[in-house]
Short mmCIF file of C-alpha atoms in Angstrom, two decimals:
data_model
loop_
_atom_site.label_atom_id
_atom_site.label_comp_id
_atom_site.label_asym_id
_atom_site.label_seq_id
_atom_site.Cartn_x
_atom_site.Cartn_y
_atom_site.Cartn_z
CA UNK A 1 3.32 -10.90 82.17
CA UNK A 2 0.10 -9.72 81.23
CA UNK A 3 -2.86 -10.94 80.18
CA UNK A 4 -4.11 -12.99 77.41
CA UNK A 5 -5.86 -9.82 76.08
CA UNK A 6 -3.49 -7.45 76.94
CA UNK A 7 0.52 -6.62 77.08
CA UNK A 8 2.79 -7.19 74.72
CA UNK A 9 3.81 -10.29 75.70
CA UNK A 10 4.66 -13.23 73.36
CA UNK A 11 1.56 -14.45 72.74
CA UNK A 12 0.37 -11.00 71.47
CA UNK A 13 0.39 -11.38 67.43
CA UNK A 14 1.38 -9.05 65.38
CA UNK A 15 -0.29 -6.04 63.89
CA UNK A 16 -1.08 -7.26 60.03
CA UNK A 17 0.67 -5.27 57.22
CA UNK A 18 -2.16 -5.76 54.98
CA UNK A 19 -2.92 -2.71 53.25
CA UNK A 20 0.84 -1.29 53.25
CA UNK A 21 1.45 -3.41 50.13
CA UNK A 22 -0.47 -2.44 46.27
CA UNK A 23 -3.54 -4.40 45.57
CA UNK A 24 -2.19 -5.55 42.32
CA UNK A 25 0.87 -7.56 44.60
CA UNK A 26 -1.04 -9.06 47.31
CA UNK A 27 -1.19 -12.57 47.60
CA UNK A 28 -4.57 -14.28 46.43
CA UNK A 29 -5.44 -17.58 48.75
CA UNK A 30 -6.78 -19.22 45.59
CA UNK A 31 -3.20 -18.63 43.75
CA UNK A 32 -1.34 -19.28 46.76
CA UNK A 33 -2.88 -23.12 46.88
CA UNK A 34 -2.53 -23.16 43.36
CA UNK A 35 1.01 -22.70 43.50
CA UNK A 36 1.19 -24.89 46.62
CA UNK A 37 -0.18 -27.80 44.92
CA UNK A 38 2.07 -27.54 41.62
CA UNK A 39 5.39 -26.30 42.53
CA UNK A 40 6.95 -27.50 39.53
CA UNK A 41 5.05 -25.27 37.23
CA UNK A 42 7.81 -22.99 35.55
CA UNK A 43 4.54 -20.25 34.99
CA UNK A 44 4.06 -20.23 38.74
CA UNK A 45 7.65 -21.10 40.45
CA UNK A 46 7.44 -19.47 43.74
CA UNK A 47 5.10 -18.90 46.67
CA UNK A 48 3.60 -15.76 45.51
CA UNK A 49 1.93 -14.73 42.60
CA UNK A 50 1.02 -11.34 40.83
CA UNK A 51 -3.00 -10.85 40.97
CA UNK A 52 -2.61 -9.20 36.86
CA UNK A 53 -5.52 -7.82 35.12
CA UNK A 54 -7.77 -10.57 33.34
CA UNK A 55 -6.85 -9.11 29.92
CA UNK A 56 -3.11 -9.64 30.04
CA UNK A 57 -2.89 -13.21 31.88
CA UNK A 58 -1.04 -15.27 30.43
CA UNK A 59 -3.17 -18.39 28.56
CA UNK A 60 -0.52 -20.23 27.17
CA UNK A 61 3.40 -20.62 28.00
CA UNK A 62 4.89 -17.07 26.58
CA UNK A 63 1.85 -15.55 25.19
CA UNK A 64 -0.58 -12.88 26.38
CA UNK A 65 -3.75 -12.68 25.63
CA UNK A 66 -5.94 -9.27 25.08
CA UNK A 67 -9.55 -8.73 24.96
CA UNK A 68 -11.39 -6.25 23.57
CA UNK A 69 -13.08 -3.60 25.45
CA UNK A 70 -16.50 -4.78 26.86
CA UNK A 71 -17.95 -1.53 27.62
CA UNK A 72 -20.61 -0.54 24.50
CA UNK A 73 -19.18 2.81 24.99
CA UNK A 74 -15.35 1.81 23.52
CA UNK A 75 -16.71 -0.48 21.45
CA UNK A 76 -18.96 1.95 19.70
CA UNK A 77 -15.82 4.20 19.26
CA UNK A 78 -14.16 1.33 17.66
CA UNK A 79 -16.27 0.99 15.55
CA UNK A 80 -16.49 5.07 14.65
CA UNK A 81 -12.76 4.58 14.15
CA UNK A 82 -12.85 1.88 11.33
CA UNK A 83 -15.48 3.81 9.78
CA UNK A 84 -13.87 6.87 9.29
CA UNK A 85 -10.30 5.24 8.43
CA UNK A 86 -12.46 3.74 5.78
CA UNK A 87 -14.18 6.99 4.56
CA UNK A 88 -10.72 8.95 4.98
CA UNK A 89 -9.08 5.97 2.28
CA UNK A 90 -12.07 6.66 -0.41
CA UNK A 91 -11.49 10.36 -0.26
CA UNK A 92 -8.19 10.38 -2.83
CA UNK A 93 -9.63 7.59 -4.91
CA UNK A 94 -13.09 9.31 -5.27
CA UNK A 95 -11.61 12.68 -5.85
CA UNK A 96 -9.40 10.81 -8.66
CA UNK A 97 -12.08 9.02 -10.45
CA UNK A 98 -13.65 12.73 -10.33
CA UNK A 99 -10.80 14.63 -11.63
CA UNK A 100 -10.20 12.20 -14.72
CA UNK A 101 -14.26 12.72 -15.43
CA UNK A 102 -14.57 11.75 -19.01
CA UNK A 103 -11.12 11.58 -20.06
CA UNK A 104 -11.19 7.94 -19.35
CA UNK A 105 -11.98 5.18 -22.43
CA UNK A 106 -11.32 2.60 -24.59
CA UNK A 107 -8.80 2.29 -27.63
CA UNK A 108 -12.01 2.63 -30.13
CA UNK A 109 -12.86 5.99 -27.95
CA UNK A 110 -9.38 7.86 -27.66
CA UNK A 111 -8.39 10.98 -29.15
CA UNK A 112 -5.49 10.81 -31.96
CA UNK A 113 -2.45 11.82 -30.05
CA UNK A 114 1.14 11.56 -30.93
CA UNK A 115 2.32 9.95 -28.38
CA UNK A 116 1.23 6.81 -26.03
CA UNK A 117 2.70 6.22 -22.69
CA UNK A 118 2.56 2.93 -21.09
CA UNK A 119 2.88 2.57 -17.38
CA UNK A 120 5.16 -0.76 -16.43
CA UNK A 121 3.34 -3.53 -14.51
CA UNK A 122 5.80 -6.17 -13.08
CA UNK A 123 8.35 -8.71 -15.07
CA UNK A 124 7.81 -12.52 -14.83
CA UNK A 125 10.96 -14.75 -15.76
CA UNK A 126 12.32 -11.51 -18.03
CA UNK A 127 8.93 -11.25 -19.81
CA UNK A 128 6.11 -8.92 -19.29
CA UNK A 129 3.17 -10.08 -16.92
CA UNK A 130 0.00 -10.96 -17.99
CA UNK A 131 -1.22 -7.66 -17.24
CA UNK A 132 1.78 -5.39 -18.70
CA UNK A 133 1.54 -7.59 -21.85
CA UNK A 134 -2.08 -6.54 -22.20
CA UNK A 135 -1.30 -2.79 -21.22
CA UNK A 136 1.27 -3.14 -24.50
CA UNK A 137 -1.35 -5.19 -26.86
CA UNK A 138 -3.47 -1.81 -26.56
CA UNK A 139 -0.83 0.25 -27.68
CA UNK A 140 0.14 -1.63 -30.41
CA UNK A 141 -3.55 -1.52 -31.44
CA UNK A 142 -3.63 2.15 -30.60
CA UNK A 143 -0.27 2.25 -32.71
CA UNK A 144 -1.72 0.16 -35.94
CA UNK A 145 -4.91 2.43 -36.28
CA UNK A 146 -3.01 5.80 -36.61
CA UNK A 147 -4.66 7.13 -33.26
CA UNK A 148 -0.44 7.61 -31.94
CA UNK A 149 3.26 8.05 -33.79
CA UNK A 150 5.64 7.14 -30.79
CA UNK A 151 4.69 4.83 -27.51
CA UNK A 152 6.85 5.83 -24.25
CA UNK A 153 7.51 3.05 -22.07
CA UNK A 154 8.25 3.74 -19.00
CA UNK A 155 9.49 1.59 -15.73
CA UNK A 156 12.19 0.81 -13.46
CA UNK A 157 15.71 -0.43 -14.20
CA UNK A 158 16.90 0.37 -10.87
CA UNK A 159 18.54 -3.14 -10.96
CA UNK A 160 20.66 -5.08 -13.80
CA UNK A 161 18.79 -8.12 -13.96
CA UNK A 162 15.15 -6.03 -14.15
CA UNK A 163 14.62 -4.02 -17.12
CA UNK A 164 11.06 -3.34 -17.81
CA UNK A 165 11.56 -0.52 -20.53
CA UNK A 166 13.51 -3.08 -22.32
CA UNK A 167 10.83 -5.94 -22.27
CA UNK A 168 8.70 -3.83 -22.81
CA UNK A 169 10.04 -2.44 -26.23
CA UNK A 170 10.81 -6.56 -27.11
CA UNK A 171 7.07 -7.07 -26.46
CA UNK A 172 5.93 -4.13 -28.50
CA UNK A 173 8.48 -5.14 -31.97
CA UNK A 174 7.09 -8.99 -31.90
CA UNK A 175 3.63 -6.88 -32.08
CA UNK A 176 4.53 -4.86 -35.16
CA UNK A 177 5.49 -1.51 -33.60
CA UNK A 178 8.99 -0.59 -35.57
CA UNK A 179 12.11 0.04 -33.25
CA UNK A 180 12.60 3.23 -33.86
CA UNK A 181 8.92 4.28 -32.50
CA UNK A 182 9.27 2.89 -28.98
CA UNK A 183 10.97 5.38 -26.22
CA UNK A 184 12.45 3.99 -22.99
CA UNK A 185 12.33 5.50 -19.99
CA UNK A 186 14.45 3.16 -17.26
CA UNK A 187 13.60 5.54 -14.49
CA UNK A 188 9.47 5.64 -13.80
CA UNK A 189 9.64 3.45 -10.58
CA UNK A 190 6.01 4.74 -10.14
CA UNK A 191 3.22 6.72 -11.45
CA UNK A 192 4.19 10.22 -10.79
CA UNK A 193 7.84 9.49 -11.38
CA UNK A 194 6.50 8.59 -14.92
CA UNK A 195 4.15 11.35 -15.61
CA UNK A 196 6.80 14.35 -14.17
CA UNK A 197 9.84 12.56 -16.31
CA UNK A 198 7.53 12.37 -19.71
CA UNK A 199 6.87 15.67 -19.23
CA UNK A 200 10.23 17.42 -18.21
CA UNK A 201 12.38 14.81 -19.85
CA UNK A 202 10.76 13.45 -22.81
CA UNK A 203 8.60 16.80 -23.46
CA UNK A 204 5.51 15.43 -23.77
CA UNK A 205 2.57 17.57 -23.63
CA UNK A 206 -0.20 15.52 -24.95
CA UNK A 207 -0.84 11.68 -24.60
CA UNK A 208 -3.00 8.67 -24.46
CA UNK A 209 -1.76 6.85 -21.40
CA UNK A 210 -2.49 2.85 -21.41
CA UNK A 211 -3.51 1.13 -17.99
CA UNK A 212 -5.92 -1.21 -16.22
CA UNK A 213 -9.22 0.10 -15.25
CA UNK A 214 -8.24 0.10 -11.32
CA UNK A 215 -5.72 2.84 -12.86
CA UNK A 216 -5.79 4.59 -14.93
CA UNK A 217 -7.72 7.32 -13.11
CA UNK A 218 -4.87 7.68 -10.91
CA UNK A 219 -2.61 7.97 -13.90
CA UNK A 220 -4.98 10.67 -15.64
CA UNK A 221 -4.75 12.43 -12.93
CA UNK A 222 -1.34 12.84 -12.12
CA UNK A 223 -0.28 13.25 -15.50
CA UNK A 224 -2.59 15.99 -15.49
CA UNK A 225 -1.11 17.46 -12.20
CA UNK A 226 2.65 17.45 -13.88
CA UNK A 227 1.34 19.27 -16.97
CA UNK A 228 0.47 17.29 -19.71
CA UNK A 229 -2.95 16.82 -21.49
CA UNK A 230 -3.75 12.98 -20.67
CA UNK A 231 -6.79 10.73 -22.01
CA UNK A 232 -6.56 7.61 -20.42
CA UNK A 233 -7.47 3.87 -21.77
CA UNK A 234 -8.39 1.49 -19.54
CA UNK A 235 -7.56 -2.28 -20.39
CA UNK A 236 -10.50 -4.89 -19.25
CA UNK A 237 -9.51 -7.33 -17.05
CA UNK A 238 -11.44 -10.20 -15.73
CA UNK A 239 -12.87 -10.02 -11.89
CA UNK A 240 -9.99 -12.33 -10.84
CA UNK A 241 -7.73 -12.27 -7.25
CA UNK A 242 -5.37 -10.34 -9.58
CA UNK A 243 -7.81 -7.79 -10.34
CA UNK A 244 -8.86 -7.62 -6.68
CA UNK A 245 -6.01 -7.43 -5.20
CA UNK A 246 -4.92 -4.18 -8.24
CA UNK A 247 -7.94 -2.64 -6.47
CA UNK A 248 -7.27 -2.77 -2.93
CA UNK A 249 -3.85 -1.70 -3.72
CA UNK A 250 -5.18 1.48 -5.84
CA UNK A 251 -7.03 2.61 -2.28
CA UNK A 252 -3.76 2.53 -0.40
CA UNK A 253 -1.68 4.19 -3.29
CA UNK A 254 -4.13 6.93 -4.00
CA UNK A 255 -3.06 8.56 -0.76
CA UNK A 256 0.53 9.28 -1.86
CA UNK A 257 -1.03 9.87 -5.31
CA UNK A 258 -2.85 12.56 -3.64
CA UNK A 259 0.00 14.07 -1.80
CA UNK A 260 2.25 14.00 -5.36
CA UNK A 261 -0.66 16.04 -7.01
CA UNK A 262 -1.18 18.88 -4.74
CA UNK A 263 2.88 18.96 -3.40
CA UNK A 264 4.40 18.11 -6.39
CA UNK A 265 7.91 16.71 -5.47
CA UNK A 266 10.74 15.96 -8.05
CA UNK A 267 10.95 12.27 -9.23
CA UNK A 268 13.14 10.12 -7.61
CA UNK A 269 15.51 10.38 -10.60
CA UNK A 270 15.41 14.00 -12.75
CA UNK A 271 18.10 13.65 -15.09
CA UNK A 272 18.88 16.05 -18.08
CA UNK A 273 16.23 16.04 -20.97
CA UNK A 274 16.46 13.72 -23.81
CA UNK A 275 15.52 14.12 -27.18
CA UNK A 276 14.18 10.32 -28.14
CA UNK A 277 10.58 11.68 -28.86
CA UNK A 278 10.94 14.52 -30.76
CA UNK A 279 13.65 12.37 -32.74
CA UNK A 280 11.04 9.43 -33.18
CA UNK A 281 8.62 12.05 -34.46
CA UNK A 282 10.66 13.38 -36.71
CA UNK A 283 11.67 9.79 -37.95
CA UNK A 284 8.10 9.30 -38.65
CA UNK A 285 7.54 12.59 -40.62
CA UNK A 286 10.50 11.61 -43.31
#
C-alpha cells in the first residue's frame, strides 16, 4: 500500500466532477441547507435544486415572476417602442380628420342633400342607446328643416333578436319622420360595410351622414373612398366614460378603416341592388 500522499489506495478520494455538469444545474450550498432544513416543502421536494435565473424564480406557489430589463440601454428601447406604437396608431386617425377637412359640421351647417344616412350605434333592451337615439334626433331635425327627403338606416341584423334598422326606423316615426321616408339596410355591421352597400345597393351618390364627433371623420372618409359625396354631422356629446371610451376605440378602428380605404374589399354581405331610395324619392315627388 502506498502512501498517504500517493497510490491509489482507499484512502485516495476521488477526482471531483465539478465542472462536467452546466452551471445552471449545480447544486448551491445555500439551497442545499435550505432544502435540508424543510423537506416538506412541495416547491423544494428533493435534495437538489435548479440555481434559475433571478427573473423567472418562482415567488409564490405556481407563479413566475418577470422583471423588467435593468440595463438603461433596453429600457430606453422600451420606451422607443411605446412611442412609436403610439405615433404609428395616430397616423390613420390624423390622416382621417385630414381627409374629411371641412366637410365636417353641424345640422344648422349641412348642405341640402336628399338623402341622410345614419350609422347604427348599439341596442339596449330592443331600443336605441343613448347615443344612436341622439344620432336619429339629428336626422329627424335634419329631416323637419327640408335639408334631406329619405334617411338610410343602416346596421346589423345578423341575429333575430337584434335588429337595429328596425329600431331605428321605430325611433325615427315616434319623431315625425313618415314610414315611407326611412330605408333599412339590415346588413352595415360596420362603417365601410355601410358606406360600400349605400352606394352599390341603395345608389346613393350624395349624403349627409349623422354620427358622433369621435366619428364621423372616419365615416366621411370612407364614404368618400366607396364613391359617394359625404358631408358629415357630428352629434355633441358630453366628456363622459362613454365618450372616452368612443375615442380610444376610434384610434384602434381607424387602422382597418385605413386598410378599407386604400384596398377596398367587398362588404361582408353584397347582395343585389334595391330600389327603396329611389322609390322613397319618388314617393316624395308625388
Amino acid at each position: 500500500m502506498r502512501g498517504e500522499n500517493g497510490g491509489n489506495g482507499a484512502a485516495r478520494e476521488r477526482p471531483a466532477l465539478r465542472g462536467r455538469w452546466p452551471k445552471a444545474l449545480r447544486l448551491s450550498p445555500r439551497s442545499a441547507r435550505q432544502q435540508s432544513a424543510r423537506p416538506d416543502d412541495p416547491l423544494s421536494p428533493g435534495r437538489f435544486a435548479l440555481r434559475l435565473p433571478e427573473r423567472l424564480r418562482l415567488r409564490a406557489p405556481g407563479r413566475f415572476a418577470l422583471r423588467l430589463p435593468r440595463t438603461r440601454r433596453v429600457q430606453r428601447r422600451l420606451v422607443q417602442g411605446v412611442v412609436a406604437a403610439c405615433v404609428l396608431a395616430l397616423v390613420p386617425a390624423t390622416w382621417m380628420r385630414l381627409e374629411a377637412g371641412d366637410r365636417v359640421g353641424t345640422t344648422a351647417e349641412a348642405p341640402a342633400r336628399e338623402v341622410a344616412v345614419v350609422f347604427g350605434a348599439g341596442l339596449w333592451k330592443g331600443r336605441p342607446t343613448p347615443y344612436l337615439a341622439h344620432r336619429l334626433d339629428a336626422a329627424a331635425e335634419l329631416y323637419r328643416t327640408g335639408k334631406v327627403k329619405v334617411v338610410l338606416v343602416t346596421g346589423d341584423n345578423s341575429r333575430v333578436e337584434y335588429d337595429e334598422p328596425d329600431a331605428m326606423r321605430t325611433y325615427l316615426t315616434g319623431r315625425g319622420v313618415p314610414d315611407e321616408r326611412i330605408v333599412s339596410d339590415y346588413a352595415g355591421f360596420d362603417s365601410w360595410d355601410s358606406c360600400v352597400r349605400a352606394k352599390k345597393i341603395f345608389g346613393v351618390d350624395r349624403a349627409v351622414l349623422v354620427s358622433q364627433g369621435f366619428h364621423i371623420h372616419r365615416a366621411v372618409t370612407l364614404c368618400r373612398s366607396a364613391g359617394i359625396d359625404a358631408y358629415g354631422v357630428g352629434v355633441d356629446e358630453p366628456r363622459d366614460a362613454t365618450w372616452y371610451y368612443g375615442g380610444a376605440r376610434e384610434l384602434a378602428a381607424s387602422g382597418k378603416a385605413a386598410l378599407d380605404a386604400l384596398l377596398r374589399p367587398d362588404p361582408r354581405f353584397l347582395g343585389p341592388e334595391e330600389r327603396g331610395v329611389s322609390e322613397a324619392l319618388a314617393a316624395g315627388t308625388r
